[in-house]
mmCIF file of C-alpha atoms in Angstrom:
data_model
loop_
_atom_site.group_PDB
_atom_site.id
_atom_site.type_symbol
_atom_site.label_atom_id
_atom_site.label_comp_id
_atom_site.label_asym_id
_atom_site.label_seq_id
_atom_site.Cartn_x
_atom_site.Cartn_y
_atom_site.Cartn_z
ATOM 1 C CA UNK Z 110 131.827 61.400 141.231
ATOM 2 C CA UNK Z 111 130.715 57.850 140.374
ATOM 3 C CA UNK Z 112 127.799 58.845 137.966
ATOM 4 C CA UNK Z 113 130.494 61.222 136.100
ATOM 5 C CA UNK Z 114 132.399 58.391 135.939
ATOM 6 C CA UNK Z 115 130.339 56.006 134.233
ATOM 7 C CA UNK Z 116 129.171 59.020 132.280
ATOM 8 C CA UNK Z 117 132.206 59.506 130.692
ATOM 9 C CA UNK Z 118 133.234 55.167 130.241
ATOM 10 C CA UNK Z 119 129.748 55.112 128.433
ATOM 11 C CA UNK Z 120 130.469 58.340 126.070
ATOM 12 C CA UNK Z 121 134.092 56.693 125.571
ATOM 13 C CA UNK Z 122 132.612 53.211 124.542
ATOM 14 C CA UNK Z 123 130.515 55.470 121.559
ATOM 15 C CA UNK Z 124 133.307 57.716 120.476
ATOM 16 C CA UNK Z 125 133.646 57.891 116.922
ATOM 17 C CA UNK Z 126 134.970 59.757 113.752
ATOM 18 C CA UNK Z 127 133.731 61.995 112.316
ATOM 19 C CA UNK Z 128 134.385 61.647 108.414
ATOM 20 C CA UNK Z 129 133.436 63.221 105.459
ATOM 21 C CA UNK Z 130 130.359 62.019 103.334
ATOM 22 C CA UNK Z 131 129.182 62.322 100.005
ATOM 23 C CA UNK Z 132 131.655 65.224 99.185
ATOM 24 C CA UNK Z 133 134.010 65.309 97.017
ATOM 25 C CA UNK Z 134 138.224 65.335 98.666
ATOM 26 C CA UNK Z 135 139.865 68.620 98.087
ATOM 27 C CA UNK Z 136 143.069 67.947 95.672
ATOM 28 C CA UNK Z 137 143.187 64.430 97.187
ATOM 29 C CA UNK Z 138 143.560 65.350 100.790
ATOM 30 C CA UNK Z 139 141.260 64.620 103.863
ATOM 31 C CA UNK Z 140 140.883 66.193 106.587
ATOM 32 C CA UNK Z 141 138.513 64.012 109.565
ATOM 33 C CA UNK Z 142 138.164 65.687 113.136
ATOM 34 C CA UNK Z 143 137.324 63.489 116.120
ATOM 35 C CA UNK Z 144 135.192 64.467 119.008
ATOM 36 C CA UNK Z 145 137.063 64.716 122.158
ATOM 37 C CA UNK Z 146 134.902 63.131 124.453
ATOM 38 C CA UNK Z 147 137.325 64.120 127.241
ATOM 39 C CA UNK Z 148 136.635 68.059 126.937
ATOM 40 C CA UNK Z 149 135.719 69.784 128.901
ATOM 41 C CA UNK Z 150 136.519 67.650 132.019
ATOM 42 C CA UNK Z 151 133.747 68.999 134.278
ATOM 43 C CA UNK Z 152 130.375 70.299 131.908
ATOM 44 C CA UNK Z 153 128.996 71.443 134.671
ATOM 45 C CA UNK Z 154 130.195 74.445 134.456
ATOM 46 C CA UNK Z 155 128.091 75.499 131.591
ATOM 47 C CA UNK Z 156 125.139 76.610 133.299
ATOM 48 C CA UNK Z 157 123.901 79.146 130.422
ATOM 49 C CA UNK Z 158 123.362 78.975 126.653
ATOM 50 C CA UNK Z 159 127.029 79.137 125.491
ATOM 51 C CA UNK Z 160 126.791 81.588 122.158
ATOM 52 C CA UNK Z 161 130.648 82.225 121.981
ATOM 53 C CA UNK Z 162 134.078 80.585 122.010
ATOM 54 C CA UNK Z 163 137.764 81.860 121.755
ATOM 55 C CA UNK Z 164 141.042 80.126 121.742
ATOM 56 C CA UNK Z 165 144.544 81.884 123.180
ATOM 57 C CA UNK Z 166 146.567 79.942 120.902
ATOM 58 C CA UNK Z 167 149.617 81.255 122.814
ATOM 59 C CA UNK Z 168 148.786 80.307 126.198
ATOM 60 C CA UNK Z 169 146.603 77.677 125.766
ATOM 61 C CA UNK Z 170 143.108 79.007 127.360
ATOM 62 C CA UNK Z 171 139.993 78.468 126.403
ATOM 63 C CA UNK Z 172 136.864 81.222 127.020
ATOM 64 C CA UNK Z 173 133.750 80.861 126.674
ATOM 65 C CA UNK Z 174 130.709 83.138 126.654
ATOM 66 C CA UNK Z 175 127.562 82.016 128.072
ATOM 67 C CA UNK Z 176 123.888 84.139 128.755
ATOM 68 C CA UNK Z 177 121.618 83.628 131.435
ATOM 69 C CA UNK Z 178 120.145 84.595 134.967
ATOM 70 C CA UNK Z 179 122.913 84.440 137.703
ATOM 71 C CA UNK Z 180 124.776 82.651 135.558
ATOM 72 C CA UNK Z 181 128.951 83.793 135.109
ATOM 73 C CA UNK Z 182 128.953 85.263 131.409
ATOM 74 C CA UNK Z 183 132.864 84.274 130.971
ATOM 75 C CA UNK Z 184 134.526 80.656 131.677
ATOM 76 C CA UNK Z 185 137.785 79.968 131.136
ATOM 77 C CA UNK Z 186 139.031 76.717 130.465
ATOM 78 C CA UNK Z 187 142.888 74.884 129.805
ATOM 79 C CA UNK Z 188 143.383 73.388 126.658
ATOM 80 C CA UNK Z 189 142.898 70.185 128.494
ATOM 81 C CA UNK Z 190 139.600 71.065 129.637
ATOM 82 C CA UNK Z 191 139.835 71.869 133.129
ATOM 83 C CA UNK Z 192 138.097 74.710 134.820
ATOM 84 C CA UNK Z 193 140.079 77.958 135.636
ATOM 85 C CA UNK Z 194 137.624 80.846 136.444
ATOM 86 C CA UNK Z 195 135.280 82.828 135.464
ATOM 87 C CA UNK Z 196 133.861 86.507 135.448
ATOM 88 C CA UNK Z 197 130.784 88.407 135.427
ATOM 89 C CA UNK Z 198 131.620 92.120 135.542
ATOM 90 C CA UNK Z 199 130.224 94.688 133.164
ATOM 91 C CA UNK Z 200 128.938 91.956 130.549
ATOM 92 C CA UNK Z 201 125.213 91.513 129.770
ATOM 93 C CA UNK Z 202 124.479 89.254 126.521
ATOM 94 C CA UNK Z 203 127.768 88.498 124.987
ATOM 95 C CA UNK Z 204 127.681 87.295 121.713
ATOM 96 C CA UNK Z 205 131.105 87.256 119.744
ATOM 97 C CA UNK Z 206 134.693 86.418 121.644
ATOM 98 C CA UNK Z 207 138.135 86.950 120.129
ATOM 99 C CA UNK Z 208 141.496 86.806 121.920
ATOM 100 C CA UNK Z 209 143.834 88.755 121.302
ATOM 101 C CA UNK Z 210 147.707 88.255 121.435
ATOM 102 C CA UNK Z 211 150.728 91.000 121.712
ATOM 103 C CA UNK Z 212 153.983 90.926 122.975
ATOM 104 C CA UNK Z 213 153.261 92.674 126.071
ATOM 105 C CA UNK Z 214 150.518 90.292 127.052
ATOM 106 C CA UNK Z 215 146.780 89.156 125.839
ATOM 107 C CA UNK Z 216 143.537 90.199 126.240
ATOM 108 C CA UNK Z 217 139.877 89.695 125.256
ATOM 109 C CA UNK Z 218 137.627 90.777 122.720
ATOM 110 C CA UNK Z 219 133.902 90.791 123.724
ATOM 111 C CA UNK Z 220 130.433 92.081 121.708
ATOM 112 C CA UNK Z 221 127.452 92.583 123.868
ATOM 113 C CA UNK Z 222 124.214 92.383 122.762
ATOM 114 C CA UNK Z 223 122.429 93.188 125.449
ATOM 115 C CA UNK Z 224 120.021 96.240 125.556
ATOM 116 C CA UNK Z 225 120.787 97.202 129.093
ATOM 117 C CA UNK Z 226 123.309 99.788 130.389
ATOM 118 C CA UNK Z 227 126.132 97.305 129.159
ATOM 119 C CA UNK Z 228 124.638 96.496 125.973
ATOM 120 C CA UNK Z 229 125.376 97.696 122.338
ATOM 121 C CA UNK Z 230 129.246 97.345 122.886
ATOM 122 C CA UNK Z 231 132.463 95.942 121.865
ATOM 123 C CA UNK Z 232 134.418 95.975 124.838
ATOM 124 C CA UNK Z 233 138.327 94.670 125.702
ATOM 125 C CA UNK Z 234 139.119 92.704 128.872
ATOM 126 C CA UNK Z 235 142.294 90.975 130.699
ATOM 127 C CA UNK Z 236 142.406 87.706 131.324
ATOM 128 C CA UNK Z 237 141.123 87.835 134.311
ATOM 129 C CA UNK Z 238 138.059 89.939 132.941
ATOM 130 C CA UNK Z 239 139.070 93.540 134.277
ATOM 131 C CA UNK Z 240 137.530 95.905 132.049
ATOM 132 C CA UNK Z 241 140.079 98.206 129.811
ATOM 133 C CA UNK Z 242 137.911 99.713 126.643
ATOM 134 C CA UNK Z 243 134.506 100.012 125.527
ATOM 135 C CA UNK Z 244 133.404 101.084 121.859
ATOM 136 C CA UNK Z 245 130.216 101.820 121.565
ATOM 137 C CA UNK Z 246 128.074 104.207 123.322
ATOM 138 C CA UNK Z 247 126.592 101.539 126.323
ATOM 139 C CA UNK Z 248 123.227 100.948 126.393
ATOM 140 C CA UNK Z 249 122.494 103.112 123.550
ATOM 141 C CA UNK Z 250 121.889 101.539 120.151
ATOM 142 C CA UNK Z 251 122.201 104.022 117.148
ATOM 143 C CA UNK Z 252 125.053 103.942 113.534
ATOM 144 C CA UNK Z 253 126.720 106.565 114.428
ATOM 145 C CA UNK Z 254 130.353 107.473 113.687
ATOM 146 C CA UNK Z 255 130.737 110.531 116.286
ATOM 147 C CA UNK Z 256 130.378 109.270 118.860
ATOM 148 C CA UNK Z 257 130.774 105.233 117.912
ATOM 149 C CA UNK Z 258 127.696 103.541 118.209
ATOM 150 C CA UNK Z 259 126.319 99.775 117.880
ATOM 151 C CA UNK Z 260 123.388 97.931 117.545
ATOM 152 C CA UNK Z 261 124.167 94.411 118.380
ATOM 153 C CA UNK Z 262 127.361 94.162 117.450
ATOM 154 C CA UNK Z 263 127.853 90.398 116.475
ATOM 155 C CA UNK Z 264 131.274 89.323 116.286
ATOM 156 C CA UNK Z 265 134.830 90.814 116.050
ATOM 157 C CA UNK Z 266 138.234 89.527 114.841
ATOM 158 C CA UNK Z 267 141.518 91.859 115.952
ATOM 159 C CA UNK Z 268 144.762 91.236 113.586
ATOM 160 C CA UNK Z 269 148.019 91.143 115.222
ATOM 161 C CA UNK Z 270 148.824 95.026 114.463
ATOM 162 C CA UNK Z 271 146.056 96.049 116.824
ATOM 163 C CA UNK Z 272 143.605 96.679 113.892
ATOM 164 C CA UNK Z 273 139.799 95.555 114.622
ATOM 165 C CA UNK Z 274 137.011 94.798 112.467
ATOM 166 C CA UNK Z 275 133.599 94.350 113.608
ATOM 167 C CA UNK Z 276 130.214 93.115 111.555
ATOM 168 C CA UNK Z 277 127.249 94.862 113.153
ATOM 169 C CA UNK Z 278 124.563 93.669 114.411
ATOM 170 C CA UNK Z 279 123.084 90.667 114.873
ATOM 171 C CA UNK Z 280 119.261 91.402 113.723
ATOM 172 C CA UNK Z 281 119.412 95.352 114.663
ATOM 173 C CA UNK Z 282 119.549 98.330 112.956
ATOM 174 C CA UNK Z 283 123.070 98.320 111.490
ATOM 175 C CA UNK Z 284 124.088 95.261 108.756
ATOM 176 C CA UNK Z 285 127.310 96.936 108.225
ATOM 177 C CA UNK Z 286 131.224 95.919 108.397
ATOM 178 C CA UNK Z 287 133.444 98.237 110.157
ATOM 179 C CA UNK Z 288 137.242 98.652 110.215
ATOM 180 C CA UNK Z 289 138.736 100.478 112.846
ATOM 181 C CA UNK Z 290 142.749 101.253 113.389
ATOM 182 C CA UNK Z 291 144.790 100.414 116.444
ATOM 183 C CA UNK Z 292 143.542 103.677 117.826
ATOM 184 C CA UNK Z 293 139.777 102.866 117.515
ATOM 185 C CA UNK Z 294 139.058 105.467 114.367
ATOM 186 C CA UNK Z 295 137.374 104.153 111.356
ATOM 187 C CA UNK Z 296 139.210 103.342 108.537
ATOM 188 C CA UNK Z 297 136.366 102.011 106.369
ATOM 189 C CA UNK Z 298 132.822 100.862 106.865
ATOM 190 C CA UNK Z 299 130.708 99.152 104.824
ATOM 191 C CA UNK Z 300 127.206 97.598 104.022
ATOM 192 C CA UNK Z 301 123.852 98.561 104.442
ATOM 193 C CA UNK Z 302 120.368 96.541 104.410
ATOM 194 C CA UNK Z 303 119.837 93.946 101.343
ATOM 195 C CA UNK Z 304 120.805 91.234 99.563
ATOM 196 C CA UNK Z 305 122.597 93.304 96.700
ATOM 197 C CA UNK Z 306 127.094 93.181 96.401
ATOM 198 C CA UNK Z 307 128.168 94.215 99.662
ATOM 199 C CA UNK Z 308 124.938 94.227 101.323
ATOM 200 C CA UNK Z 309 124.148 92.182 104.524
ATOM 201 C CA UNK Z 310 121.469 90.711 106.369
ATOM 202 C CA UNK Z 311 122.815 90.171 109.835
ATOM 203 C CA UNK Z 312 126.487 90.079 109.240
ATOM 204 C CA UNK Z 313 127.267 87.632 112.278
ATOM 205 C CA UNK Z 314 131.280 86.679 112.033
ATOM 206 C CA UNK Z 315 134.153 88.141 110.850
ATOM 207 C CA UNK Z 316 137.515 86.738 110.022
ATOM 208 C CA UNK Z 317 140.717 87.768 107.748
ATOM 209 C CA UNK Z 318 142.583 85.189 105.953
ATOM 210 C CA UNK Z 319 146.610 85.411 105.579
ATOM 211 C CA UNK Z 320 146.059 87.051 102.202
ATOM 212 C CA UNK Z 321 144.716 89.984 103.057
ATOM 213 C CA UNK Z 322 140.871 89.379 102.267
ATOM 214 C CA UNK Z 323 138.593 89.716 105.042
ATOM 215 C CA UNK Z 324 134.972 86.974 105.081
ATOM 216 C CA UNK Z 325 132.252 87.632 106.527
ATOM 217 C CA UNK Z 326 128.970 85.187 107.441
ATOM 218 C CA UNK Z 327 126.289 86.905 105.494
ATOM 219 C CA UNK Z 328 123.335 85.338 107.126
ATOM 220 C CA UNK Z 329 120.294 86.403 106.233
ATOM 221 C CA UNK Z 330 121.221 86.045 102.469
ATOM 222 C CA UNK Z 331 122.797 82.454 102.922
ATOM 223 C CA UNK Z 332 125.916 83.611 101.485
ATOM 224 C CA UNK Z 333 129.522 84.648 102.393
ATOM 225 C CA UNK Z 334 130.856 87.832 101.207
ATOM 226 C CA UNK Z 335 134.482 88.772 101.037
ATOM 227 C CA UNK Z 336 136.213 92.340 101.334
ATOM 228 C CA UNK Z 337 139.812 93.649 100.650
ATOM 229 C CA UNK Z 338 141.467 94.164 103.712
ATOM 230 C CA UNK Z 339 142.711 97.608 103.182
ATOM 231 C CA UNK Z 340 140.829 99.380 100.920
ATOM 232 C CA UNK Z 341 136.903 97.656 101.939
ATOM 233 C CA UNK Z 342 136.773 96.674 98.518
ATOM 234 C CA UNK Z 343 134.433 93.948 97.592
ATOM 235 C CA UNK Z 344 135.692 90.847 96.459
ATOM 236 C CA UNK Z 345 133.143 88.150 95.581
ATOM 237 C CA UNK Z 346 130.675 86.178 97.451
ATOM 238 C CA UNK Z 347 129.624 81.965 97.842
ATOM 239 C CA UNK Z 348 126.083 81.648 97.405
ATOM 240 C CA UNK Z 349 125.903 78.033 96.503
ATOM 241 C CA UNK Z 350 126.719 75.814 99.439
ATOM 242 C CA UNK Z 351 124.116 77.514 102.094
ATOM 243 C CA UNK Z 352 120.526 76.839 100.285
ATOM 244 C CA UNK Z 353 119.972 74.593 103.223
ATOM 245 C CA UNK Z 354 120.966 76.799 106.081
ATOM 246 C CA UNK Z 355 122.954 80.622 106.185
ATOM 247 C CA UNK Z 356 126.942 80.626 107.568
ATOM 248 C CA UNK Z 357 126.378 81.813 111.335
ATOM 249 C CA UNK Z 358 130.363 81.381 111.822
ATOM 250 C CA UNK Z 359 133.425 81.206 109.414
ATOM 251 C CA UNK Z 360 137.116 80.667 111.044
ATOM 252 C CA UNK Z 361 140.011 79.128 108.968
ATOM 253 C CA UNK Z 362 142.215 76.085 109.633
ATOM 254 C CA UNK Z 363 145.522 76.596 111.150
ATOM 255 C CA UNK Z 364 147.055 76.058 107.712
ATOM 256 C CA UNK Z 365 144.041 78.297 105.974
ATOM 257 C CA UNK Z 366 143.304 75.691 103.673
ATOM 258 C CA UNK Z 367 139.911 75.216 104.687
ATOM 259 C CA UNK Z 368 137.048 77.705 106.470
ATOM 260 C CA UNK Z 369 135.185 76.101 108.971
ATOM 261 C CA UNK Z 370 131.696 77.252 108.647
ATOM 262 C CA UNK Z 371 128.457 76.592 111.825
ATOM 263 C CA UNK Z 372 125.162 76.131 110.150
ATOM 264 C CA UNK Z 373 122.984 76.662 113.463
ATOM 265 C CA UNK Z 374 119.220 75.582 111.922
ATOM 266 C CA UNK Z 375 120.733 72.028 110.430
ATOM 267 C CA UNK Z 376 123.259 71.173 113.150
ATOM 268 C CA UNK Z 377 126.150 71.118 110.871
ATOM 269 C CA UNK Z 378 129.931 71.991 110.384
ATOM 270 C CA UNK Z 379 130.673 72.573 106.815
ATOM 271 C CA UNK Z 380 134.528 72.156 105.167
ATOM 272 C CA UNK Z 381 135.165 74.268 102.790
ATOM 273 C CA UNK Z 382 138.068 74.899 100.972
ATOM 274 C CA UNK Z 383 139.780 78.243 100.573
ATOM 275 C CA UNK Z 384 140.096 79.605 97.073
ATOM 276 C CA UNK Z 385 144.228 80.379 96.068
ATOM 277 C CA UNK Z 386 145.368 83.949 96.210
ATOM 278 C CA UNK Z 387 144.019 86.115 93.436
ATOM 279 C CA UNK Z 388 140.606 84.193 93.289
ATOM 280 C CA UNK Z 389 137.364 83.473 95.160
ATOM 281 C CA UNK Z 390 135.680 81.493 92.167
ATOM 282 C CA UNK Z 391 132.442 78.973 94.246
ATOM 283 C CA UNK Z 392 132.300 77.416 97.638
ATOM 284 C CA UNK Z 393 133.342 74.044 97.681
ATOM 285 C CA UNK Z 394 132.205 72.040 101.261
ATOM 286 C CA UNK Z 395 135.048 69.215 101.195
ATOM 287 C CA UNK Z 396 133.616 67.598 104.466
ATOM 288 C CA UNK Z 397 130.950 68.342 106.922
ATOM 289 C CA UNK Z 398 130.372 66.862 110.347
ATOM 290 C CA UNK Z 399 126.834 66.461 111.518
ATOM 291 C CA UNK Z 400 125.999 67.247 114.390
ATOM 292 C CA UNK Z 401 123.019 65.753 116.593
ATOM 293 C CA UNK Z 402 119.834 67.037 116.431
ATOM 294 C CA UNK Z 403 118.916 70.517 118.148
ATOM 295 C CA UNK Z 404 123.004 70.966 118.846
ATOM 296 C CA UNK Z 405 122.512 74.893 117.235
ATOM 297 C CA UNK Z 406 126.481 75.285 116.482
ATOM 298 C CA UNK Z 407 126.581 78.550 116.746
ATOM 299 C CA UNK Z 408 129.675 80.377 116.413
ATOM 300 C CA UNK Z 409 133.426 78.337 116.581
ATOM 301 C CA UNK Z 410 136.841 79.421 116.575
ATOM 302 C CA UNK Z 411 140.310 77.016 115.824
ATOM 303 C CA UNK Z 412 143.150 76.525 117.832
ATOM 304 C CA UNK Z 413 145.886 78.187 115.239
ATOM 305 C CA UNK Z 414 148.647 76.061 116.860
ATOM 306 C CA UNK Z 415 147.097 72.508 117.519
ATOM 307 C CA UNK Z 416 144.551 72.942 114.820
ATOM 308 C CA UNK Z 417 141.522 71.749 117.118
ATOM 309 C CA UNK Z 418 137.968 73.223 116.267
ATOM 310 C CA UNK Z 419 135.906 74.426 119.185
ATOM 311 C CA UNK Z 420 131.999 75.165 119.135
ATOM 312 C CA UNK Z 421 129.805 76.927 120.768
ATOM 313 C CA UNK Z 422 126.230 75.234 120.874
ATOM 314 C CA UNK Z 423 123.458 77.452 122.045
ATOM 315 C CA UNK Z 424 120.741 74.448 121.649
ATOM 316 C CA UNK Z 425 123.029 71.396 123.674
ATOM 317 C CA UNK Z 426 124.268 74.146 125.885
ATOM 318 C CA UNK Z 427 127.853 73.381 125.712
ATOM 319 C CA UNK Z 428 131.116 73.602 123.781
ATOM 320 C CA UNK Z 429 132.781 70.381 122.115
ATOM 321 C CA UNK Z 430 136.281 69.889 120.735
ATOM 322 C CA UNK Z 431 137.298 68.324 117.952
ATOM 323 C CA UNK Z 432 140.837 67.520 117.123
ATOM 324 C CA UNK Z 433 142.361 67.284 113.730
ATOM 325 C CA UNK Z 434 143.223 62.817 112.951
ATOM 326 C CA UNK Z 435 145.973 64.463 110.032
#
């Protein structure tokens, strides 16, 4: 107890602010985030790689999704950073985490990567991680439609009306994005191998914006591609702020002014601001945050009512939040 103690004075007496550099302010406005140092309040409980991270806005929980031997694959957390539980059944490798919020209760999103009898799977959980659907054929990669199959699915974001879209996979078979209704049928899919329009090369995060266009982290190609959210159509693309590194995760701010994007290879956040309704136009990175060296962000997600950004670092083996200072 006395060595976390003087743990935590020391990281309090080097606590700092993280502020933008050597980019240009976004119609005047800033937006700094500052590490808190205080979260979570026992890292000891991440005892894996930690690859994912979800917020329930609604009910202020935190989960996280972690791979190893022996290790629990799912830790939830409060807001304030204390330890709730965990659980370990049925997942293998996840990968991508999304909570999901209804008016008859919430539940969790999950993509497994693994390539054991769980693997190849999107599957839904409760709170308290008891299984209630799996799409995908388990342990069997393949792109089929009939019957629904995966290959390392990567990440999944679920809109309130129950309707799910999925980028697939993460380095397998598939580079595709996938809409699916309330009801699990495809509405559209689309994307195949390359670096042409509305090609991927590992599509590995998904998110919608309150305009109805949906952005996805192109990888491979360094780029982020963007989709109507009804009909699949294409929409435009940012090539020029990822020479340096591809997007490996893209969430918007609470107000969806900005997209928060992980750049895993550089240890970085990047800023950038949202293009207006109507328009994509070029990526614009209004702050980053650096992070320390072999961190690997991997994949983040934002706390839609406090505005907080949590991240998931595969490389420091733990997830850090940062709080809005505006």
């Amino acid at each position: 107890m006395a060595g976390t103690l003087l743990a935590l004075l020391a990281l309090l007496g080097s606590s700092q602010v993280l502020k933008a550099k050597n980019f240009s302010h976004w119609k005047g406005e800033q937006q700094m985030y500052k590490l808190d140092i205080g979260w979570p309040k026992a890292p000891e409980y991440f005892t894996g790689q930690t690859f994912c991270v979800a917020v329930d806005s609604l009910h202020g929980l935190v989960y996280v999704g972690q791979r190893g031997d022996n290790v629990p694959k799912v830790l939830v957390f409060s807001e304030e950073g204390y330890f709730l539980h965990s659980w370990n059944d049925t997942v293998e490798m996840p990968h991508g985490i999304f909570v999901w919020n209804t008016e008859t209760g919430s539940s969790v999103w999950l993509t497994d990567v693994g390539t054991g009898k769980y693997g190849h799977t999107v599957k839904q959980y409760s709170p308290l991680g008891k299984l209630m659907q799996v799409l995908g054929t388990p342990g069997n990669a393949g792109s089929s439609l009939i019957p629904l199959q995966f290959d390392q699915p990567a990440d999944i974001f679920v809109e309130a009306t129950g309707e799910i879209y999925v980028v697939d996979g993460d380095g397998g078979m598939n580079n595709r994005l996938l809409k699916l209704s309330d009801d699990y049928k495809e509405l559209w899919l689309t994307g195949t191998n390359g670096s042409g329009i509305g090609q991927f090369k590992i599509p590995h995060s998904v998110t919608v914006d309150a305009f109805g266009r949906v952005w996805v982290a192109d990888r491979g190609n360094k780029r982020i591609q963007v989709f109507d959210k009804v009909t699949g159509e294409w929409l435009g693309s940012w090539n020029g702020c990822f020479s340096d590194d591809g997007p490996y995760s893209v969430r918007f701010t609470a107000d969806y002014k900005y997209l928060v994007v992980a750049q895993l290879n550089i240890n970085r956040l990047a800023i950038l601001a949202a293009p207006p309704v109507g328009s994509i136009g070029d990526c614009a990175i209004v702050h980053s945050v650096q992070l320390a060296d072999e961190t690997k962000p991997h994949l983040v997600d934002v706390d839609m009512r406090s505005g907080a950004v949590y991240v998931a670092e595969i490389g420091a083996q733990q997830v850090q939040k940062y709080v809005p200072l505006s």
